[in-house]
Short mmCIF file of C-alpha atoms in Angstrom, two decimals:
data_model
loop_
_atom_site.label_atom_id
_atom_site.label_comp_id
_atom_site.label_asym_id
_atom_site.label_seq_id
_atom_site.Cartn_x
_atom_site.Cartn_y
_atom_site.Cartn_z
CA UNK Z 17 0.11 -0.01 0.01
CA UNK Z 18 1.42 3.36 -0.93
CA UNK Z 19 1.31 6.37 1.23
CA UNK Z 20 -1.38 7.88 -0.99
CA UNK Z 21 -3.73 5.04 -0.63
CA UNK Z 22 -6.59 5.11 1.96
CA UNK Z 23 -6.66 2.29 4.61
CA UNK Z 24 -10.45 1.85 4.59
CA UNK Z 25 -10.20 -0.90 7.35
CA UNK Z 26 -8.22 1.51 9.78
CA UNK Z 27 -10.70 4.31 8.86
CA UNK Z 28 -13.71 2.18 9.63
CA UNK Z 29 -12.26 1.28 13.00
CA UNK Z 30 -11.44 5.01 13.69
CA UNK Z 31 -15.20 5.89 12.85
CA UNK Z 32 -16.42 3.11 15.12
CA UNK Z 33 -14.12 4.20 18.07
CA UNK Z 34 -15.50 7.84 17.69
CA UNK Z 35 -19.12 6.63 17.43
CA UNK Z 36 -19.40 7.75 13.73
CA UNK Z 37 -21.05 5.97 11.02
CA UNK Z 38 -24.05 3.57 11.12
CA UNK Z 39 -24.46 1.39 14.19
CA UNK Z 40 -23.08 -2.24 14.21
CA UNK Z 41 -26.19 -4.24 13.44
CA UNK Z 42 -24.71 -7.27 15.36
CA UNK Z 43 -24.04 -5.33 18.46
CA UNK Z 44 -26.39 -6.14 21.44
CA UNK Z 45 -29.21 -3.57 21.77
CA UNK Z 46 -28.75 -0.53 24.24
CA UNK Z 47 -31.39 1.84 25.28
CA UNK Z 48 -28.91 4.68 26.25
CA UNK Z 49 -31.17 5.63 29.10
CA UNK Z 50 -28.49 5.12 31.79
CA UNK Z 51 -25.80 6.78 29.61
CA UNK Z 52 -28.15 9.88 29.25
CA UNK Z 53 -29.13 9.91 32.78
CA UNK Z 54 -25.44 10.15 33.68
CA UNK Z 55 -25.08 12.91 31.30
CA UNK Z 56 -27.92 14.76 32.87
CA UNK Z 57 -26.42 14.27 36.35
CA UNK Z 58 -22.89 15.41 35.33
CA UNK Z 59 -24.41 18.65 33.90
CA UNK Z 60 -27.14 19.22 36.56
CA UNK Z 61 -26.99 22.37 38.57
CA UNK Z 62 -30.46 22.21 40.41
CA UNK Z 63 -30.41 18.54 41.43
CA UNK Z 64 -27.59 17.02 43.51
CA UNK Z 65 -26.92 13.48 44.85
CA UNK Z 66 -25.68 12.66 48.31
CA UNK Z 67 -23.33 9.58 48.53
CA UNK Z 68 -23.41 9.42 52.34
CA UNK Z 69 -27.17 9.20 52.49
CA UNK Z 70 -27.21 6.90 49.42
CA UNK Z 71 -24.90 4.44 51.33
CA UNK Z 72 -27.24 4.59 54.32
CA UNK Z 73 -30.23 4.13 52.22
CA UNK Z 74 -28.73 1.11 50.55
CA UNK Z 75 -28.29 -0.57 53.92
CA UNK Z 76 -31.75 0.14 54.97
CA UNK Z 77 -33.46 -0.82 51.62
CA UNK Z 78 -31.46 -4.15 51.42
CA UNK Z 79 -32.54 -5.09 55.00
CA UNK Z 80 -36.18 -4.16 54.26
CA UNK Z 81 -36.29 -6.04 50.99
CA UNK Z 82 -34.89 -9.18 52.70
CA UNK Z 83 -37.42 -8.82 55.59
CA UNK Z 84 -40.26 -8.53 53.18
CA UNK Z 85 -38.81 -11.13 50.78
CA UNK Z 86 -39.30 -8.56 48.12
CA UNK Z 87 -39.13 -10.09 44.55
CA UNK Z 88 -40.90 -10.28 41.19
CA UNK Z 89 -43.67 -12.18 42.99
CA UNK Z 90 -44.52 -9.03 44.98
CA UNK Z 91 -45.88 -7.47 41.65
CA UNK Z 92 -48.51 -10.36 41.22
CA UNK Z 93 -49.30 -10.12 44.86
CA UNK Z 94 -51.10 -6.76 44.38
CA UNK Z 95 -54.83 -7.18 44.66
CA UNK Z 96 -55.48 -5.53 41.18
CA UNK Z 97 -52.71 -6.96 39.05
CA UNK Z 98 -53.62 -9.79 36.68
CA UNK Z 99 -52.69 -13.39 37.86
CA UNK Z 100 -53.12 -15.39 34.65
CA UNK Z 101 -49.83 -16.36 32.91
CA UNK Z 102 -51.23 -15.97 29.40
CA UNK Z 103 -51.75 -13.62 26.43
CA UNK Z 104 -54.56 -11.85 28.32
CA UNK Z 105 -52.15 -10.66 30.86
CA UNK Z 106 -49.69 -9.46 28.26
CA UNK Z 107 -52.46 -7.46 26.58
CA UNK Z 108 -53.53 -6.00 29.98
CA UNK Z 109 -50.01 -5.07 30.85
CA UNK Z 110 -49.48 -3.34 27.38
CA UNK Z 111 -52.78 -1.40 27.79
CA UNK Z 112 -51.87 -0.48 31.30
CA UNK Z 113 -48.55 0.91 30.42
CA UNK Z 114 -49.71 2.49 27.27
CA UNK Z 115 -51.94 4.62 29.54
CA UNK Z 116 -49.78 4.73 32.59
CA UNK Z 117 -49.34 8.46 32.89
CA UNK Z 118 -50.45 11.69 34.79
CA UNK Z 119 -52.72 10.76 37.68
CA UNK Z 120 -51.84 13.54 40.13
CA UNK Z 121 -54.59 15.98 41.16
CA UNK Z 122 -54.64 19.28 42.71
CA UNK Z 123 -57.81 18.20 44.65
CA UNK Z 124 -57.82 16.46 48.13
CA UNK Z 125 -58.25 12.75 48.62
CA UNK Z 126 -62.06 12.98 48.80
CA UNK Z 127 -62.48 15.08 45.63
CA UNK Z 128 -59.80 13.72 43.36
CA UNK Z 129 -60.33 11.21 40.53
CA UNK Z 130 -60.92 7.75 42.12
CA UNK Z 131 -62.34 4.37 41.16
CA UNK Z 132 -64.22 1.86 43.42
CA UNK Z 133 -63.67 -1.74 42.38
CA UNK Z 134 -63.85 -4.99 44.08
CA UNK Z 135 -64.31 -4.24 47.81
CA UNK Z 136 -66.88 -1.27 47.51
CA UNK Z 137 -65.41 0.22 50.50
CA UNK Z 138 -62.04 0.61 48.77
CA UNK Z 139 -61.45 3.60 46.52
CA UNK Z 140 -58.41 3.55 44.22
CA UNK Z 141 -56.53 6.56 43.22
CA UNK Z 142 -53.32 7.36 41.19
CA UNK Z 143 -51.86 4.37 39.21
CA UNK Z 144 -54.27 1.99 40.84
CA UNK Z 145 -57.30 3.91 39.57
CA UNK Z 146 -56.05 2.97 36.01
CA UNK Z 147 -55.60 -0.69 36.89
CA UNK Z 148 -59.12 -0.70 38.57
CA UNK Z 149 -60.80 0.94 35.64
CA UNK Z 150 -59.22 -1.62 33.30
CA UNK Z 151 -60.42 -4.60 35.52
CA UNK Z 152 -63.87 -3.04 35.82
CA UNK Z 153 -64.12 -2.59 32.11
CA UNK Z 154 -63.21 -6.19 31.39
CA UNK Z 155 -65.94 -7.26 33.93
CA UNK Z 156 -68.46 -5.32 31.95
CA UNK Z 157 -67.34 -7.11 28.73
CA UNK Z 158 -65.67 -4.02 27.24
CA UNK Z 159 -62.63 -5.34 25.38
CA UNK Z 160 -60.46 -2.39 26.57
CA UNK Z 161 -57.32 -4.44 26.42
CA UNK Z 162 -57.73 -5.76 22.85
CA UNK Z 163 -55.78 -3.83 20.26
CA UNK Z 164 -58.23 -4.31 17.40
CA UNK Z 165 -60.88 -2.63 19.68
CA UNK Z 166 -58.77 0.63 19.92
CA UNK Z 167 -58.84 1.09 16.12
CA UNK Z 168 -62.67 0.62 15.82
CA UNK Z 169 -63.86 4.35 15.82
CA UNK Z 170 -67.52 3.17 16.09
CA UNK Z 171 -67.05 1.09 19.29
CA UNK Z 172 -63.98 2.70 20.96
CA UNK Z 173 -65.17 6.21 21.22
CA UNK Z 174 -64.35 9.03 23.67
CA UNK Z 175 -67.75 8.44 25.19
CA UNK Z 176 -66.92 4.72 25.75
CA UNK Z 177 -63.59 5.68 27.10
CA UNK Z 178 -65.18 8.26 29.42
CA UNK Z 179 -67.31 5.37 30.74
CA UNK Z 180 -64.30 3.11 31.26
CA UNK Z 181 -62.62 5.74 33.29
CA UNK Z 182 -65.68 7.04 35.06
CA UNK Z 183 -64.84 8.50 38.47
CA UNK Z 184 -66.59 8.13 41.83
CA UNK Z 185 -66.03 11.88 42.28
CA UNK Z 186 -66.73 14.89 39.86
CA UNK Z 187 -63.16 14.98 38.80
CA UNK Z 188 -62.46 12.94 35.59
CA UNK Z 189 -59.15 11.21 34.72
CA UNK Z 190 -56.62 13.69 33.48
CA UNK Z 191 -55.64 13.77 29.72
CA UNK Z 192 -58.63 11.61 28.60
CA UNK Z 193 -58.29 12.73 24.91
CA UNK Z 194 -54.57 12.04 24.91
CA UNK Z 195 -55.34 8.36 26.27
CA UNK Z 196 -57.68 7.75 23.42
CA UNK Z 197 -55.00 9.07 21.00
CA UNK Z 198 -52.45 6.59 22.51
CA UNK Z 199 -54.85 3.75 22.04
CA UNK Z 200 -55.71 4.57 18.52
CA UNK Z 201 -52.08 5.20 17.51
CA UNK Z 202 -50.78 2.06 19.16
CA UNK Z 203 -53.62 -0.06 17.71
CA UNK Z 204 -52.94 1.06 14.15
CA UNK Z 205 -49.12 0.44 14.50
CA UNK Z 206 -49.83 -3.06 16.07
CA UNK Z 207 -52.11 -3.66 13.09
CA UNK Z 208 -49.75 -2.49 10.40
CA UNK Z 209 -46.46 -3.81 11.85
CA UNK Z 210 -47.12 -6.57 14.35
CA UNK Z 211 -50.33 -8.39 12.98
CA UNK Z 212 -52.37 -6.60 15.75
CA UNK Z 213 -50.52 -8.78 18.39
CA UNK Z 214 -48.60 -7.71 21.28
CA UNK Z 215 -46.97 -11.20 21.33
CA UNK Z 216 -45.56 -10.55 17.95
CA UNK Z 217 -44.06 -7.29 19.09
CA UNK Z 218 -42.32 -9.17 21.98
CA UNK Z 219 -41.16 -11.92 19.80
CA UNK Z 220 -39.51 -9.43 17.50
CA UNK Z 221 -37.32 -8.25 20.24
CA UNK Z 222 -35.70 -11.77 20.38
CA UNK Z 223 -35.48 -12.02 24.16
CA UNK Z 224 -33.78 -8.67 24.62
CA UNK Z 225 -35.25 -6.15 27.27
CA UNK Z 226 -33.30 -3.27 25.69
CA UNK Z 227 -34.45 -4.48 22.17
CA UNK Z 228 -38.11 -4.42 23.13
CA UNK Z 229 -37.70 -0.99 24.73
CA UNK Z 230 -36.00 0.32 21.53
CA UNK Z 231 -38.83 -1.30 19.39
CA UNK Z 232 -41.35 0.54 21.43
CA UNK Z 233 -39.50 3.88 21.33
CA UNK Z 234 -38.80 3.62 17.59
CA UNK Z 235 -42.08 2.33 16.29
CA UNK Z 236 -44.55 3.99 18.71
CA UNK Z 237 -44.52 7.79 19.16
CA UNK Z 238 -46.51 7.63 22.27
CA UNK Z 239 -43.73 5.55 23.98
CA UNK Z 240 -40.89 7.87 22.61
CA UNK Z 241 -40.09 9.69 25.99
CA UNK Z 242 -37.11 11.81 24.83
CA UNK Z 243 -35.97 15.39 25.23
CA UNK Z 244 -33.27 17.85 24.79
CA UNK Z 245 -30.96 18.63 27.62
CA UNK Z 246 -28.00 20.93 27.22
CA UNK Z 247 -28.40 20.55 23.42
CA UNK Z 248 -28.19 16.75 23.55
CA UNK Z 249 -31.07 14.39 22.88
CA UNK Z 250 -31.64 12.30 26.08
CA UNK Z 251 -33.88 9.17 26.32
CA UNK Z 252 -35.81 8.55 29.48
CA UNK Z 253 -38.38 6.06 28.19
CA UNK Z 254 -40.27 5.63 31.41
CA UNK Z 255 -43.38 3.76 29.97
CA UNK Z 256 -41.37 1.67 27.45
CA UNK Z 257 -39.07 0.41 30.19
CA UNK Z 258 -41.83 -0.18 32.61
CA UNK Z 259 -43.81 -2.33 30.08
CA UNK Z 260 -40.71 -4.69 29.90
CA UNK Z 261 -40.37 -4.64 33.69
CA UNK Z 262 -44.07 -5.48 34.26
CA UNK Z 263 -43.79 -8.42 31.87
CA UNK Z 264 -40.67 -9.66 33.70
CA UNK Z 265 -42.36 -9.35 37.05
CA UNK Z 266 -45.83 -10.67 36.03
CA UNK Z 267 -44.21 -13.86 34.46
CA UNK Z 268 -41.54 -14.21 36.99
CA UNK Z 269 -38.82 -13.92 34.40
CA UNK Z 270 -40.25 -16.83 32.35
CA UNK Z 271 -42.31 -17.13 29.16
CA UNK Z 272 -43.28 -13.76 27.86
CA UNK Z 273 -41.27 -12.04 30.66
CA UNK Z 274 -38.01 -13.87 29.91
CA UNK Z 275 -35.25 -11.52 28.86
CA UNK Z 276 -31.54 -12.03 28.67
CA UNK Z 277 -30.47 -8.47 29.60
CA UNK Z 278 -32.79 -7.11 32.40
CA UNK Z 279 -29.85 -5.33 33.79
CA UNK Z 280 -30.12 -2.79 31.01
CA UNK Z 281 -33.36 -1.57 32.31
CA UNK Z 282 -33.19 1.41 34.56
CA UNK Z 283 -35.44 2.97 37.14
CA UNK Z 284 -38.61 4.50 35.74
CA UNK Z 285 -38.44 8.30 36.05
CA UNK Z 286 -41.66 9.56 37.29
CA UNK Z 287 -43.05 11.43 40.32
CA UNK Z 288 -43.20 9.13 43.34
CA UNK Z 289 -39.59 7.59 43.17
CA UNK Z 290 -37.95 11.00 43.15
CA UNK Z 291 -40.09 12.08 46.08
CA UNK Z 292 -38.94 8.91 47.93
CA UNK Z 293 -35.27 9.61 47.08
CA UNK Z 294 -35.51 12.98 48.46
CA UNK Z 295 -36.97 11.67 51.61
CA UNK Z 296 -34.11 9.23 52.02
CA UNK Z 297 -31.60 12.12 51.44
CA UNK Z 298 -30.25 10.63 48.22
CA UNK Z 299 -31.33 13.66 46.22
CA UNK Z 300 -31.58 17.34 47.12
CA UNK Z 301 -32.80 20.36 45.22
CA UNK Z 302 -31.57 23.90 44.72
CA UNK Z 303 -33.46 26.53 46.82
CA UNK Z 304 -35.25 27.88 43.79
CA UNK Z 305 -36.41 24.39 42.49
CA UNK Z 306 -37.35 23.23 46.06
CA UNK Z 307 -39.41 26.34 46.52
CA UNK Z 308 -41.34 25.50 43.24
CA UNK Z 309 -41.97 21.96 44.38
CA UNK Z 310 -43.03 22.73 47.85
CA UNK Z 311 -45.42 25.49 46.51
CA UNK Z 312 -47.03 23.12 44.16
CA UNK Z 313 -45.85 25.01 41.22
CA UNK Z 314 -46.15 23.57 37.72
CA UNK Z 315 -42.96 22.58 35.86
CA UNK Z 316 -43.45 22.25 32.16
CA UNK Z 317 -42.44 19.06 30.32
CA UNK Z 318 -38.96 19.27 28.93
CA UNK Z 319 -37.92 22.05 31.29
CA UNK Z 320 -34.27 21.60 32.65
CA UNK Z 321 -35.72 21.27 36.08
CA UNK Z 322 -37.89 18.35 35.14
CA UNK Z 323 -35.06 16.55 33.16
CA UNK Z 324 -32.75 17.00 36.06
CA UNK Z 325 -35.19 15.59 38.55
CA UNK Z 326 -35.84 12.58 36.21
CA UNK Z 327 -32.29 11.94 34.95
CA UNK Z 328 -30.63 12.21 38.47
CA UNK Z 329 -33.35 9.92 39.84
CA UNK Z 330 -32.33 7.25 37.44
CA UNK Z 331 -28.62 7.73 38.21
CA UNK Z 332 -29.42 7.96 41.96
CA UNK Z 333 -31.15 4.42 41.74
CA UNK Z 334 -28.23 3.07 39.74
CA UNK Z 335 -25.90 4.20 42.50
CA UNK Z 336 -28.15 2.58 45.20
CA UNK Z 337 -28.02 -0.63 43.23
CA UNK Z 338 -24.13 -0.49 43.16
CA UNK Z 339 -23.99 0.17 46.90
CA UNK Z 340 -26.28 -2.82 47.70
CA UNK Z 341 -24.17 -5.06 45.58
CA UNK Z 342 -21.04 -3.84 47.51
CA UNK Z 343 -22.81 -4.83 50.70
CA UNK Z 344 -23.87 -8.25 49.21
CA UNK Z 345 -22.54 -9.24 45.84
CA UNK Z 346 -25.21 -11.92 45.25
CA UNK Z 347 -28.11 -9.89 46.19
CA UNK Z 348 -31.08 -10.38 43.91
CA UNK Z 349 -31.59 -6.67 43.26
CA UNK Z 350 -31.68 -4.67 40.10
CA UNK Z 351 -33.08 -1.30 39.19
CA UNK Z 352 -36.49 -2.64 38.50
CA UNK Z 353 -37.02 -4.19 41.86
CA UNK Z 354 -35.52 -1.03 43.53
CA UNK Z 355 -38.05 1.08 41.50
CA UNK Z 356 -40.95 -1.02 42.55
CA UNK Z 357 -39.92 -1.01 46.09
CA UNK Z 358 -39.37 2.67 46.43
CA UNK Z 359 -42.65 3.36 44.85
CA UNK Z 360 -44.49 0.95 47.28
CA UNK Z 361 -42.53 2.59 50.11
CA UNK Z 362 -43.59 6.18 48.86
CA UNK Z 363 -47.22 5.05 48.89
CA UNK Z 364 -46.97 3.45 52.35
CA UNK Z 365 -45.51 6.56 53.85
CA UNK Z 366 -48.16 8.63 52.19
CA UNK Z 367 -50.94 6.33 53.62
CA UNK Z 368 -49.32 6.67 57.11
CA UNK Z 369 -49.38 10.41 56.85
CA UNK Z 370 -45.51 10.79 57.06
CA UNK Z 371 -44.21 14.21 56.09
CA UNK Z 372 -42.57 14.38 52.72
CA UNK Z 373 -41.77 16.83 50.06
CA UNK Z 374 -44.56 16.97 47.55
CA UNK Z 375 -43.95 15.37 44.12
CA UNK Z 376 -43.18 17.70 41.30
CA UNK Z 377 -46.07 18.59 39.07
CA UNK Z 378 -45.65 18.08 35.32
CA UNK Z 379 -48.74 17.23 33.31
CA UNK Z 380 -47.48 14.91 30.51
CA UNK Z 381 -48.19 11.63 28.71
CA UNK Z 382 -44.60 10.43 29.57
CA UNK Z 383 -45.23 9.62 33.18
#
């Protein structure tokens, strides 16, 4: 080879090392959520993490998870979650996570959107109001978890959806029109690309949790939870990731919930887990941001504050996971179980009336 000739093999290696050129099709799928969360944390000025409190929290969380024997089985143990290990549960989980966003209310517990289901003395709010609504609709023979139903504009109307999500109070479920839009869009994409089958969608991921997350984010706009932070596109993908996690938990890591790379799934950046991380001292806010949160002020979707809260929460749970594994290298703990546990803990403390910082208020379809 003369000095004037181009060494294309060397040039290709250089491009790959710099992250240039097309991605390697044979490389394992990566969601980039954790990588982007670290970028947000590294550039955050209004949200900080405290390693001293993180280490203390890791000790406490590990002890509590052991005491409660917390595992994937804890998911199915919830009264409202489906128990069957079949396609009906897959469809239920897909519908649930397609609509798993924005349940917070400015009203008090007696006036906010709530659903009575099962035990008539029990009123479900927040995320559980969604699950209760879906179970109630199925009991009423409304095929709310069937993708072909969503695309039928004569049967699946806004009026029908308003009935499915009817409240026991005067407040209706937030973003009802957006929920109908998500159902329509997802139904059409499933019909066009996956034979109207969520099972086909899962099969196309070839056993990869990250691959399934990427399929959802790439093919379904309503799962594409991305934003721009410091001029860089960042992926947070809360609902796409929680769909994979819920499958994994519902099927106890087997059948439709069997994935070879669950360690690539991060915490699901929402409202409650950041609130719990703040209570544990793992996360702190700048005075101006804390004032906004404590004053119940709205933070718009995509605002740097919102992205810092969400990104730093993902990174904080990752640091918690690492600290737990330092304490016990064979601990059966990943970011998914930590998220589930912290969410349940936040709801327990709320029920007990423990004083905590309010959750941040962002009205969005992403969480």
